[in-house]
PDB file of C-alpha atoms in Angstrom:
ATOM      1  CA  MET U  29     -13.251 -15.352  15.376  1.00 53.00           C
ATOM      2  CA  ARG U  30     -16.442 -16.642  13.813  1.00 67.00           C
ATOM      3  CA  LEU U  31     -17.337 -16.138  10.196  1.00 66.00           C
ATOM      4  CA  ASN U  32     -20.934 -15.876   9.197  1.00 86.00           C
ATOM      5  CA  ILE U  33     -22.290 -17.697   6.135  1.00 86.00           C
ATOM      6  CA  LYS U  34     -22.028 -14.686   3.814  1.00 87.00           C
ATOM      7  CA  GLN U  35     -18.374 -14.059   4.685  1.00 84.00           C
ATOM      8  CA  LEU U  36     -17.536 -17.736   4.357  1.00 86.00           C
ATOM      9  CA  CYS U  37     -19.158 -17.958   0.904  1.00 87.00           C
ATOM     10  CA  CYS U  38     -17.332 -14.826  -0.199  1.00 86.00           C
ATOM     11  CA  LEU U  39     -14.006 -16.222   1.017  1.00 83.00           C
ATOM     12  CA  ILE U  40     -14.559 -19.549  -0.773  1.00 85.00           C
ATOM     13  CA  PHE U  41     -15.579 -17.720  -3.966  1.00 84.00           C
ATOM     14  CA  MET U  42     -12.438 -15.554  -3.909  1.00 82.00           C
ATOM     15  CA  LEU U  43     -10.178 -18.541  -3.303  1.00 81.00           C
ATOM     16  CA  LEU U  44     -11.714 -20.708  -6.020  1.00 83.00           C
ATOM     17  CA  PHE U  45     -12.097 -18.055  -8.708  1.00 78.00           C
ATOM     18  CA  SER U  46      -8.925 -16.038  -8.345  1.00 69.00           C
ATOM     19  CA  VAL U  47      -7.437 -14.638 -11.534  1.00 65.00           C
ATOM     20  CA  ALA U  48      -3.788 -13.862 -12.007  1.00 62.00           C
ATOM     21  CA  GLY U  49      -3.327 -10.265 -13.066  1.00 56.00           C
ATOM     22  CA  GLN U  50      -0.472  -8.566 -14.819  1.00 56.00           C
ATOM     23  CA  ALA U  51       0.295  -5.153 -13.435  1.00 58.00           C
ATOM     24  CA  GLN U  52       2.229  -3.622 -16.272  1.00 61.00           C
ATOM     25  CA  CYS U  53       0.981  -1.108 -18.803  1.00 69.00           C
ATOM     26  CA  ALA U  54       1.200  -1.908 -22.485  1.00 69.00           C
ATOM     27  CA  MET U  55       3.680   0.880 -23.245  1.00 70.00           C
ATOM     28  CA  CYS U  56       6.100  -0.240 -20.521  1.00 70.00           C
ATOM     29  CA  ARG U  57       5.893  -3.828 -21.662  1.00 69.00           C
ATOM     30  CA  ALA U  58       6.549  -2.881 -25.312  1.00 71.00           C
ATOM     31  CA  ALA U  59       9.519  -0.713 -24.348  1.00 69.00           C
ATOM     32  CA  LEU U  60      11.053  -3.427 -22.184  1.00 70.00           C
ATOM     33  CA  GLU U  61      10.498  -6.260 -24.658  1.00 70.00           C
ATOM     34  CA  SER U  62      12.027  -4.331 -27.551  1.00 70.00           C
ATOM     35  CA  SER U  63      15.253  -3.512 -25.699  1.00 61.00           C
ATOM     36  CA  ASN U  64      18.217  -5.824 -26.032  1.00 65.00           C
ATOM     37  CA  GLY U  65      19.900  -5.080 -22.707  1.00 61.00           C
ATOM     38  CA  THR U  66      18.753  -5.091 -19.120  1.00 64.00           C
ATOM     39  CA  ILE U  67      19.687  -1.462 -18.486  1.00 70.00           C
ATOM     40  CA  LYS U  68      16.271  -0.202 -19.527  1.00 72.00           C
ATOM     41  CA  GLY U  69      14.520  -2.761 -17.347  1.00 72.00           C
ATOM     42  CA  GLU U  70      16.608  -1.787 -14.338  1.00 76.00           C
ATOM     43  CA  ALA U  71      15.844   1.878 -14.972  1.00 78.00           C
ATOM     44  CA  VAL U  72      12.101   1.171 -15.050  1.00 77.00           C
ATOM     45  CA  ASN U  73      12.349  -0.819 -11.816  1.00 77.00           C
ATOM     46  CA  ASN U  74      14.323   1.973 -10.130  1.00 81.00           C
ATOM     47  CA  GLY U  75      11.719   4.491 -11.270  1.00 82.00           C
ATOM     48  CA  ILE U  76       8.927   2.389  -9.816  1.00 81.00           C
ATOM     49  CA  VAL U  77      10.716   2.171  -6.460  1.00 82.00           C
ATOM     50  CA  TYR U  78      11.367   5.924  -6.543  1.00 85.00           C
ATOM     51  CA  LEU U  79       7.697   6.674  -7.169  1.00 86.00           C
ATOM     52  CA  MET U  80       6.640   4.187  -4.485  1.00 86.00           C
ATOM     53  CA  ILE U  81       8.564   5.983  -1.736  1.00 90.00           C
ATOM     54  CA  PHE U  82       6.471   9.160  -1.718  1.00 91.00           C
ATOM     55  CA  PRO U  83       3.106   7.689  -0.658  1.00 91.00           C
ATOM     56  CA  TYR U  84       4.805   5.933   2.262  1.00 92.00           C
ATOM     57  CA  LEU U  85       6.552   9.153   3.269  1.00 93.00           C
ATOM     58  CA  LEU U  86       3.250  11.036   3.133  1.00 94.00           C
ATOM     59  CA  VAL U  87       1.487   8.446   5.277  1.00 95.00           C
ATOM     60  CA  GLY U  88       4.376   8.521   7.747  1.00 95.00           C
ATOM     61  CA  VAL U  89       4.343  12.313   8.040  1.00 96.00           C
ATOM     62  CA  VAL U  90       0.565  12.430   8.499  1.00 96.00           C
ATOM     63  CA  GLY U  91       0.726   9.596  11.031  1.00 95.00           C
ATOM     64  CA  TYR U  92       3.438  11.381  13.014  1.00 96.00           C
ATOM     65  CA  ALA U  93       1.438  14.632  12.964  1.00 96.00           C
ATOM     66  CA  VAL U  94      -1.655  12.841  14.268  1.00 95.00           C
ATOM     67  CA  TYR U  95       0.449  11.145  16.951  1.00 95.00           C
ATOM     68  CA  ARG U  96       1.844  14.489  18.117  1.00 95.00           C
ATOM     69  CA  LEU U  97      -1.601  16.106  18.189  1.00 94.00           C
ATOM     70  CA  ARG U  98      -3.072  13.228  20.205  1.00 93.00           C
ATOM     71  CA  LYS U  99      -0.116  13.294  22.587  1.00 93.00           C
ATOM     72  CA  LYS U 100      -0.530  17.046  23.165  1.00 92.00           C
ATOM     73  CA  LYS U 101      -4.257  16.606  23.724  1.00 91.00           C
ATOM     74  CA  LYS U 102      -3.688  13.801  26.210  1.00 90.00           C
ATOM     75  CA  GLU U 103      -1.074  15.861  28.098  1.00 89.00           C
ATOM     76  CA  ALA U 104      -3.439  18.835  28.233  1.00 87.00           C
ATOM     77  CA  GLU U 105      -6.209  16.620  29.669  1.00 87.00           C
ATOM     78  CA  THR U 106      -3.937  15.198  32.381  1.00 86.00           C
ATOM     79  CA  GLU U 107      -2.782  18.684  33.445  1.00 81.00           C
ATOM     80  CA  GLN U 108      -6.337  19.828  34.122  1.00 73.00           C
TER      81      GLN U 108
END
């Protein structure tokens, strides 16, 4: 796999000038820092995992539907 000059420069730029990001909103951070126990933090983490499941389920259902449609189409072509 050969990289051209533009791709190589872009790759070097991204590696040299990467910035660490913090993916937490200000309200969540304030709520978690003000709490004394870890129960609130665990609840926020569980909520994030719960919300993360649905996009994967949607992609899986759509992928399975496309698979079934392609399989039916292929079977119909082989029968003819």
